[in-house]
PDB file of C-alpha atoms and ligand atoms in Angstrom:
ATOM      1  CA  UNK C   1      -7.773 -11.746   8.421  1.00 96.00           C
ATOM      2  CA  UNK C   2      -6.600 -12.690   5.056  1.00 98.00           C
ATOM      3  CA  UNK C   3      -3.893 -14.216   3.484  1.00 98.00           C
ATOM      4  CA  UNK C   4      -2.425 -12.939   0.002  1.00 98.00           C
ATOM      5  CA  UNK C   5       0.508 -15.178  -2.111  1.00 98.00           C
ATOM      6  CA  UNK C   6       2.614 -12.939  -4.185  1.00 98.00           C
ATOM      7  CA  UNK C   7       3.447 -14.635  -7.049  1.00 98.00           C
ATOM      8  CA  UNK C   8       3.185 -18.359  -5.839  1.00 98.00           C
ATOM      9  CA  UNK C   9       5.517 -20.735  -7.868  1.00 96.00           C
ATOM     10  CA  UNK C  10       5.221 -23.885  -6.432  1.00 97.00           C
ATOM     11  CA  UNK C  11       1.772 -25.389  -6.922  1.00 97.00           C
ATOM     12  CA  UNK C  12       1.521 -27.963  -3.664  1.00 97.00           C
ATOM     13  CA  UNK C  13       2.323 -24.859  -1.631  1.00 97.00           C
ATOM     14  CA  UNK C  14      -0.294 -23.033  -2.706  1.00 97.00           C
ATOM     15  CA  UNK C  15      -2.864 -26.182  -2.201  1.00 97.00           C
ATOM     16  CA  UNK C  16      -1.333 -26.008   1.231  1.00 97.00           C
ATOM     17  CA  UNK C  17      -1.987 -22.625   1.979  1.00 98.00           C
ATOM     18  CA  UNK C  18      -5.359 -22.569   0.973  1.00 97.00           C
ATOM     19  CA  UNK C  19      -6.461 -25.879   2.644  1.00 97.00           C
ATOM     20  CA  UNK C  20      -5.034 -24.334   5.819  1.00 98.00           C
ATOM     21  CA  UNK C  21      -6.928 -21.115   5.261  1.00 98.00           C
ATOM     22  CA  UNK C  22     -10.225 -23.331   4.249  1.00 97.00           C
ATOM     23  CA  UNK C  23     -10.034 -24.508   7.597  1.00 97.00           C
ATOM     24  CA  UNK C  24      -9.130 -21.155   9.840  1.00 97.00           C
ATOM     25  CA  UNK C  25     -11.816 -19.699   7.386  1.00 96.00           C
ATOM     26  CA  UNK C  26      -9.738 -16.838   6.145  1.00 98.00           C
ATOM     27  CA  UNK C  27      -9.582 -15.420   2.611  1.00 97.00           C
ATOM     28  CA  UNK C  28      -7.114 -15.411  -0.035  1.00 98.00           C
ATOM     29  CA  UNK C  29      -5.711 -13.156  -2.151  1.00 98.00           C
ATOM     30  CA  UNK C  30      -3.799 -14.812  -5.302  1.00 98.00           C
ATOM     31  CA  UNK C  31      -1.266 -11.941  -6.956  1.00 98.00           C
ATOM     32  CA  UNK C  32      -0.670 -13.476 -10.476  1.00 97.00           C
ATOM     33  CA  UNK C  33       1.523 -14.421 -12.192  1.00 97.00           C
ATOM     34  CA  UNK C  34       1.619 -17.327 -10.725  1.00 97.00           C
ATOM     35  CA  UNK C  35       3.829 -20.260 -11.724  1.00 95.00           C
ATOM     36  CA  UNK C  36       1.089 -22.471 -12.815  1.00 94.00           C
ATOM     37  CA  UNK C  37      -2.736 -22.909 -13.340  1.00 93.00           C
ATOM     38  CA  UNK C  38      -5.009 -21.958 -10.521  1.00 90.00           C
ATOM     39  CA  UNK C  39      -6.679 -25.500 -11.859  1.00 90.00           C
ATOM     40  CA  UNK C  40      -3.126 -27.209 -11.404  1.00 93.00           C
ATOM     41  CA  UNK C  41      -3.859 -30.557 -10.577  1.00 94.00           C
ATOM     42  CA  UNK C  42      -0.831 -30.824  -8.115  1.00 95.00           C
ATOM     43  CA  UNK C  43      -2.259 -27.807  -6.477  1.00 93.00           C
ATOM     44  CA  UNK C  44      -5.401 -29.482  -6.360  1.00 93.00           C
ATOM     45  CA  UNK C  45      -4.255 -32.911  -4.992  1.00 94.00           C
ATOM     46  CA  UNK C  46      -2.528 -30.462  -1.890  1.00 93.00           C
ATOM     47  CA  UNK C  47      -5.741 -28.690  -1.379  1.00 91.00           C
ATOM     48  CA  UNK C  48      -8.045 -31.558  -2.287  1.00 95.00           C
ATOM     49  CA  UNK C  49     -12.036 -31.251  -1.737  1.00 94.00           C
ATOM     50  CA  UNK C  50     -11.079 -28.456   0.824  1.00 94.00           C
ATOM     51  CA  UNK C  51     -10.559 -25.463  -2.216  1.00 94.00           C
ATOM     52  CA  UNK C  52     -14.315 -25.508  -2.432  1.00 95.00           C
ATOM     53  CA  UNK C  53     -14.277 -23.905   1.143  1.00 96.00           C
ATOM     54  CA  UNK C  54     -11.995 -20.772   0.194  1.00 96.00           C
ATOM     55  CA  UNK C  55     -12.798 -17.515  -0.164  1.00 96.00           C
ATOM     56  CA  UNK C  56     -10.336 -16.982  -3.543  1.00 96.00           C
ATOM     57  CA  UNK C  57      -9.808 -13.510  -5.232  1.00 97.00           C
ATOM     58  CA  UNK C  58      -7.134 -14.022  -8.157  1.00 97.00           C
ATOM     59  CA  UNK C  59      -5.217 -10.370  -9.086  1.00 97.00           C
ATOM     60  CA  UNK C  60      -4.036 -10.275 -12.436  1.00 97.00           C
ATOM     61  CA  UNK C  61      -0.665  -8.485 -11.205  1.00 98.00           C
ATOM     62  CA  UNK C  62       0.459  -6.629  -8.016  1.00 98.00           C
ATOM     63  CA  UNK C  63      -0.243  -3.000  -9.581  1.00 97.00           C
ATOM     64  CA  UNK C  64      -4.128  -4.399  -9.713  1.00 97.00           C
ATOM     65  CA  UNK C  65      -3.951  -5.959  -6.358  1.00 97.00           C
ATOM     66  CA  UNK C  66      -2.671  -2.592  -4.067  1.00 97.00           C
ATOM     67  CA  UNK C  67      -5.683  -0.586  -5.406  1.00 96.00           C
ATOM     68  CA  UNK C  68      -8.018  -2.783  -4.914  1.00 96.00           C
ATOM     69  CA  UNK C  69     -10.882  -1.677  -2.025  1.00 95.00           C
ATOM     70  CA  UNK C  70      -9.243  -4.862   0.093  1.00 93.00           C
ATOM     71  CA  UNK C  71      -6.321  -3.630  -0.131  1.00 93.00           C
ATOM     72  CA  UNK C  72      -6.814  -0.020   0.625  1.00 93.00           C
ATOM     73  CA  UNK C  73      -8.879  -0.898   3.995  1.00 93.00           C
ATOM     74  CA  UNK C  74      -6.265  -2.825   5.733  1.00 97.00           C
ATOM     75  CA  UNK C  75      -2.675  -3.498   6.325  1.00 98.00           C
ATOM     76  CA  UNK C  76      -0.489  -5.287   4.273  1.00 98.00           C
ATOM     77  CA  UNK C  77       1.842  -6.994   6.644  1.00 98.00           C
ATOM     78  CA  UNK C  78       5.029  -8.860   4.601  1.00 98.00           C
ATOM     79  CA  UNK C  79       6.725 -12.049   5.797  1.00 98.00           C
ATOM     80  CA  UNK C  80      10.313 -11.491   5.007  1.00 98.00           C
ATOM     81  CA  UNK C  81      13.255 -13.093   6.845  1.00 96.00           C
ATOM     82  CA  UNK C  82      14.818  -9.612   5.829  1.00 91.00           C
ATOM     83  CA  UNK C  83      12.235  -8.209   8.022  1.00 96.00           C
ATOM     84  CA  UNK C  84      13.294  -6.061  11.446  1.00 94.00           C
ATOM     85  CA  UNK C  85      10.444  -6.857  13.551  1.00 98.00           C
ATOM     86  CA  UNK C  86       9.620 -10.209  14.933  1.00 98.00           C
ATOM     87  CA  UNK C  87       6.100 -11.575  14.393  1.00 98.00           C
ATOM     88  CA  UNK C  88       5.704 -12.207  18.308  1.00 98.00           C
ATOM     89  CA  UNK C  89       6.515  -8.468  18.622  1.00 98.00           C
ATOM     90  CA  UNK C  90       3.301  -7.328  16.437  1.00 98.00           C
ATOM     91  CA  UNK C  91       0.116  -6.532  17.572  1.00 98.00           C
ATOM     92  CA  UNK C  92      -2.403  -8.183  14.880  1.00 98.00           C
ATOM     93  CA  UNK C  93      -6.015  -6.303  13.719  1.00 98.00           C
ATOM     94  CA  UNK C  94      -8.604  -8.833  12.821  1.00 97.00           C
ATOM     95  CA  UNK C  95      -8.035  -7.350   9.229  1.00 97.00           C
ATOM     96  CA  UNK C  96      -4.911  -7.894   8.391  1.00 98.00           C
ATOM     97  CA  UNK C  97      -3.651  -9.328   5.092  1.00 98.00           C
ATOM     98  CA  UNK C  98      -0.140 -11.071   5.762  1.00 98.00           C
ATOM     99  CA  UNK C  99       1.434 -11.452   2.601  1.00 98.00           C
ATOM    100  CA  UNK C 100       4.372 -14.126   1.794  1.00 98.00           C
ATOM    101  CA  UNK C 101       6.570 -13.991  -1.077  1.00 98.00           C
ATOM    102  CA  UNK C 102       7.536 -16.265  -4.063  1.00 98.00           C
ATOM    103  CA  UNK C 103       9.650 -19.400  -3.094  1.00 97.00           C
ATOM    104  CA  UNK C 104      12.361 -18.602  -5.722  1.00 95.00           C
ATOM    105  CA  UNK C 105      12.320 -14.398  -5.221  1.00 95.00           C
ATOM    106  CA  UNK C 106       9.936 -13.279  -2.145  1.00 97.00           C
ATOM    107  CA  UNK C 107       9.293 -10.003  -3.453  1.00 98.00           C
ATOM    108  CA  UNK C 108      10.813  -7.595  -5.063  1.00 97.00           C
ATOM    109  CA  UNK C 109      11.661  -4.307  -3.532  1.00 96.00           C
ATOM    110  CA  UNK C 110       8.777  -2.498  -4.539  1.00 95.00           C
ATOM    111  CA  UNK C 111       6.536  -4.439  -2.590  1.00 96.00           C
ATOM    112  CA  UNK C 112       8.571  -3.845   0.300  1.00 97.00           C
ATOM    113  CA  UNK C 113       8.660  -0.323   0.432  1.00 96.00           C
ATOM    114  CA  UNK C 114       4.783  -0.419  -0.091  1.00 96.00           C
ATOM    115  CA  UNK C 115       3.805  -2.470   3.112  1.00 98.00           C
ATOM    116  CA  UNK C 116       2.510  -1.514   6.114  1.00 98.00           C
ATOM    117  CA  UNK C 117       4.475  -3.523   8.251  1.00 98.00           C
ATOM    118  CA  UNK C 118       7.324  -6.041   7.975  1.00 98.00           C
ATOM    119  CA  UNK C 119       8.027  -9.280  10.052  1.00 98.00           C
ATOM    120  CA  UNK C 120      10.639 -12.193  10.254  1.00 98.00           C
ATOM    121  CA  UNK C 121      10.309 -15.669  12.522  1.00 98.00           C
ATOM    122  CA  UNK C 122      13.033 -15.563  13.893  1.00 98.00           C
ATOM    123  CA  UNK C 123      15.377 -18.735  12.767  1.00 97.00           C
ATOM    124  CA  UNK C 124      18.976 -20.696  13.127  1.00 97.00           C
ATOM    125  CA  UNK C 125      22.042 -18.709  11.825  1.00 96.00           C
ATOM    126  CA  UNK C 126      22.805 -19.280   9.192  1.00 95.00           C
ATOM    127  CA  UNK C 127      20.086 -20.778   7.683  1.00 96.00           C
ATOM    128  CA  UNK C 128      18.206 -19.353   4.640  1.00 96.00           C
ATOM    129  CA  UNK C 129      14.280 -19.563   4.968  1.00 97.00           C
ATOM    130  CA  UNK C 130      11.202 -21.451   5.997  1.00 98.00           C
ATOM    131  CA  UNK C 131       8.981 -22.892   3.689  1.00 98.00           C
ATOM    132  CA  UNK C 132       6.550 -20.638   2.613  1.00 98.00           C
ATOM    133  CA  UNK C 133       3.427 -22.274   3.639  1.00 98.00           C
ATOM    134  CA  UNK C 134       4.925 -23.185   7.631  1.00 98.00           C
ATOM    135  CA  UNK C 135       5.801 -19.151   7.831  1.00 98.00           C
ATOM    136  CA  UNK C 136       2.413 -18.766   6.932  1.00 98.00           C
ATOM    137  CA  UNK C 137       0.697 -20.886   9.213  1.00 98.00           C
ATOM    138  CA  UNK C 138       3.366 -20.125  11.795  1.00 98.00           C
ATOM    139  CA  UNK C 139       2.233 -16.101  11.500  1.00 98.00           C
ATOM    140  CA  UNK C 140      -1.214 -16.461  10.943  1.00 98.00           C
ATOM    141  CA  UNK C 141      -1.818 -18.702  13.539  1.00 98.00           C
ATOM    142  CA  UNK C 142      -0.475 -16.085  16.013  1.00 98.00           C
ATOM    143  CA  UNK C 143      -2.317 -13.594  14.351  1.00 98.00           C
ATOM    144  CA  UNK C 144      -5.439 -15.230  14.953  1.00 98.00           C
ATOM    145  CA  UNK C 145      -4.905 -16.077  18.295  1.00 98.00           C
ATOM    146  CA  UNK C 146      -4.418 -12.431  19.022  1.00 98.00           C
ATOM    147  CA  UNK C 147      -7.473 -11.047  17.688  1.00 97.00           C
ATOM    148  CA  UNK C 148      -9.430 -13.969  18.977  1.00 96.00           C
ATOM    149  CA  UNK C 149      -9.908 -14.572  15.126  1.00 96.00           C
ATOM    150  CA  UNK C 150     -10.360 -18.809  15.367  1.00 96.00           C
ATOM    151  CA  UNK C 151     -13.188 -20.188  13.212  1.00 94.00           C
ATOM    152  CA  UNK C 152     -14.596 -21.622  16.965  1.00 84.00           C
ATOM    153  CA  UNK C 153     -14.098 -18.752  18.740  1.00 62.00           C
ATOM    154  CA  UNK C 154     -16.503 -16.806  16.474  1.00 60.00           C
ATOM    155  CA  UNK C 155     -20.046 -16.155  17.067  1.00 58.00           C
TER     156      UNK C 155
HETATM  157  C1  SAM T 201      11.331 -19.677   0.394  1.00 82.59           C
HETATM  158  S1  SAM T 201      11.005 -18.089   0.958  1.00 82.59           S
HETATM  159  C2  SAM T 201      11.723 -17.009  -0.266  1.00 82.59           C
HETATM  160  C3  SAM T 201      13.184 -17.079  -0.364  1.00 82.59           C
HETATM  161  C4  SAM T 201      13.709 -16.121  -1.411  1.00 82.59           C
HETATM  162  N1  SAM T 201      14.847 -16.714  -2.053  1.00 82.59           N
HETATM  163  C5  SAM T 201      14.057 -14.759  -0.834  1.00 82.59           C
HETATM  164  O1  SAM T 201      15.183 -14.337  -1.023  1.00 82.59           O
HETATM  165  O2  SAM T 201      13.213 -14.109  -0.222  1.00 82.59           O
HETATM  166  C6  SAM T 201       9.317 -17.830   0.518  1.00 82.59           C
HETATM  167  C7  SAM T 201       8.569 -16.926   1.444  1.00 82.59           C
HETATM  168  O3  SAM T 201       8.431 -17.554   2.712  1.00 82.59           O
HETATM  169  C8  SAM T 201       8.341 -16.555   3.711  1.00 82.59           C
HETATM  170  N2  SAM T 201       9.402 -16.814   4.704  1.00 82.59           N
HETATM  171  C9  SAM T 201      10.312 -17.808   4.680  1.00 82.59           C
HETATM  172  N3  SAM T 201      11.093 -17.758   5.777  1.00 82.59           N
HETATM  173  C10 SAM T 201      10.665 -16.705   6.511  1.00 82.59           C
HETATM  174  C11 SAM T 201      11.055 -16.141   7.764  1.00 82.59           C
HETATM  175  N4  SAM T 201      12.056 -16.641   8.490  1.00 82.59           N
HETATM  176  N5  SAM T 201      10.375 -15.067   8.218  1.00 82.59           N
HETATM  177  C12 SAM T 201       9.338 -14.547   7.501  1.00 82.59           C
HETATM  178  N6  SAM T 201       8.929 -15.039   6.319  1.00 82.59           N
HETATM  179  C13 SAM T 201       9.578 -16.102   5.824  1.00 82.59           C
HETATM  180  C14 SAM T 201       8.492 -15.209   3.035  1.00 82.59           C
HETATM  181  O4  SAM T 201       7.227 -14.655   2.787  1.00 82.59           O
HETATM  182  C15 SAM T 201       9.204 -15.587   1.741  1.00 82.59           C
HETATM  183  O5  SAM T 201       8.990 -14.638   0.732  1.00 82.59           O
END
């Protein structure tokens, strides 16, 4: 399972992802450009000593990231509130990457029409999104549970 940030532009979100994914030992793709410095020292304070523990790839754009081997040998599975399926609905592989979008833009439409699969948590009318690090550990952590993919449930 990995996790890949499409053009992150809020740096204590990204320090949040990637702490989370220190600790659930999954990898992560960064899709540049990013709205700061992957040595950002607010993203740093979020992830503190815990960034030494992730597996990071940085892509200098999204054209470089979907023909990458990675990319080419699993799903890409969007988190979009514009998406039709719910996550609970979807069955997971262990090699899944779930992508989530920019704070400010998610992702534009050419990203969507090149995914795999789509999927939305489903939330309040009328409201406009989760933050982008909670939908991530919200779908991941489902993910993982389904393919039996927890850092203690491993050999
Ligand atoms: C703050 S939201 C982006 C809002 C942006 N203005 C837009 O129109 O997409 C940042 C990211 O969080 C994820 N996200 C937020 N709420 C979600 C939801 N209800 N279902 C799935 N993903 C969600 C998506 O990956 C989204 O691209």
């Amino acid at each position: 399972m990995r996790l890949a940030l499409f053009e992150p532009d809020i740096p204590q979100n990204t320090g949040t992802m990637l702490r989370m994914a220190a600790c659930l030992g999954v990898a992560v793709e960064i899709i540049e450009p990013a709205g700061f410095r992957l040595d950002d020292r607010r993203m740093r304070r979020a992830g503190m000593d815990y960034l030494e523990h992730v597996t990071l790839t940085s892509h200098d754009s999204w054209d470089d990231f979907i023909v990458t081997p990675t990319r080419r040998a699993a799903r890409l599975v969007l988190l979009t509130r514009a998406a039709p399926t719910v996550y609970l609905d979807f069955a997971f592989r262990p090699n899944d990457i779930i992508m989530v979008g920019r704070e400010s833009a998610g992702v534009p439409e050419a990203a969507h029409a090149a995914v795999d699969a789509r999927l939305r948590v489903p939330m309040a009318a009328g409201l406009r999104s989760l933050n982008v690090a909670l939908s991530a550990a919200m779908v991941l952590g489902e993910a993982l549970r389904q393919t039996n993919g927890f850092p203690e449930a491993q050999p």
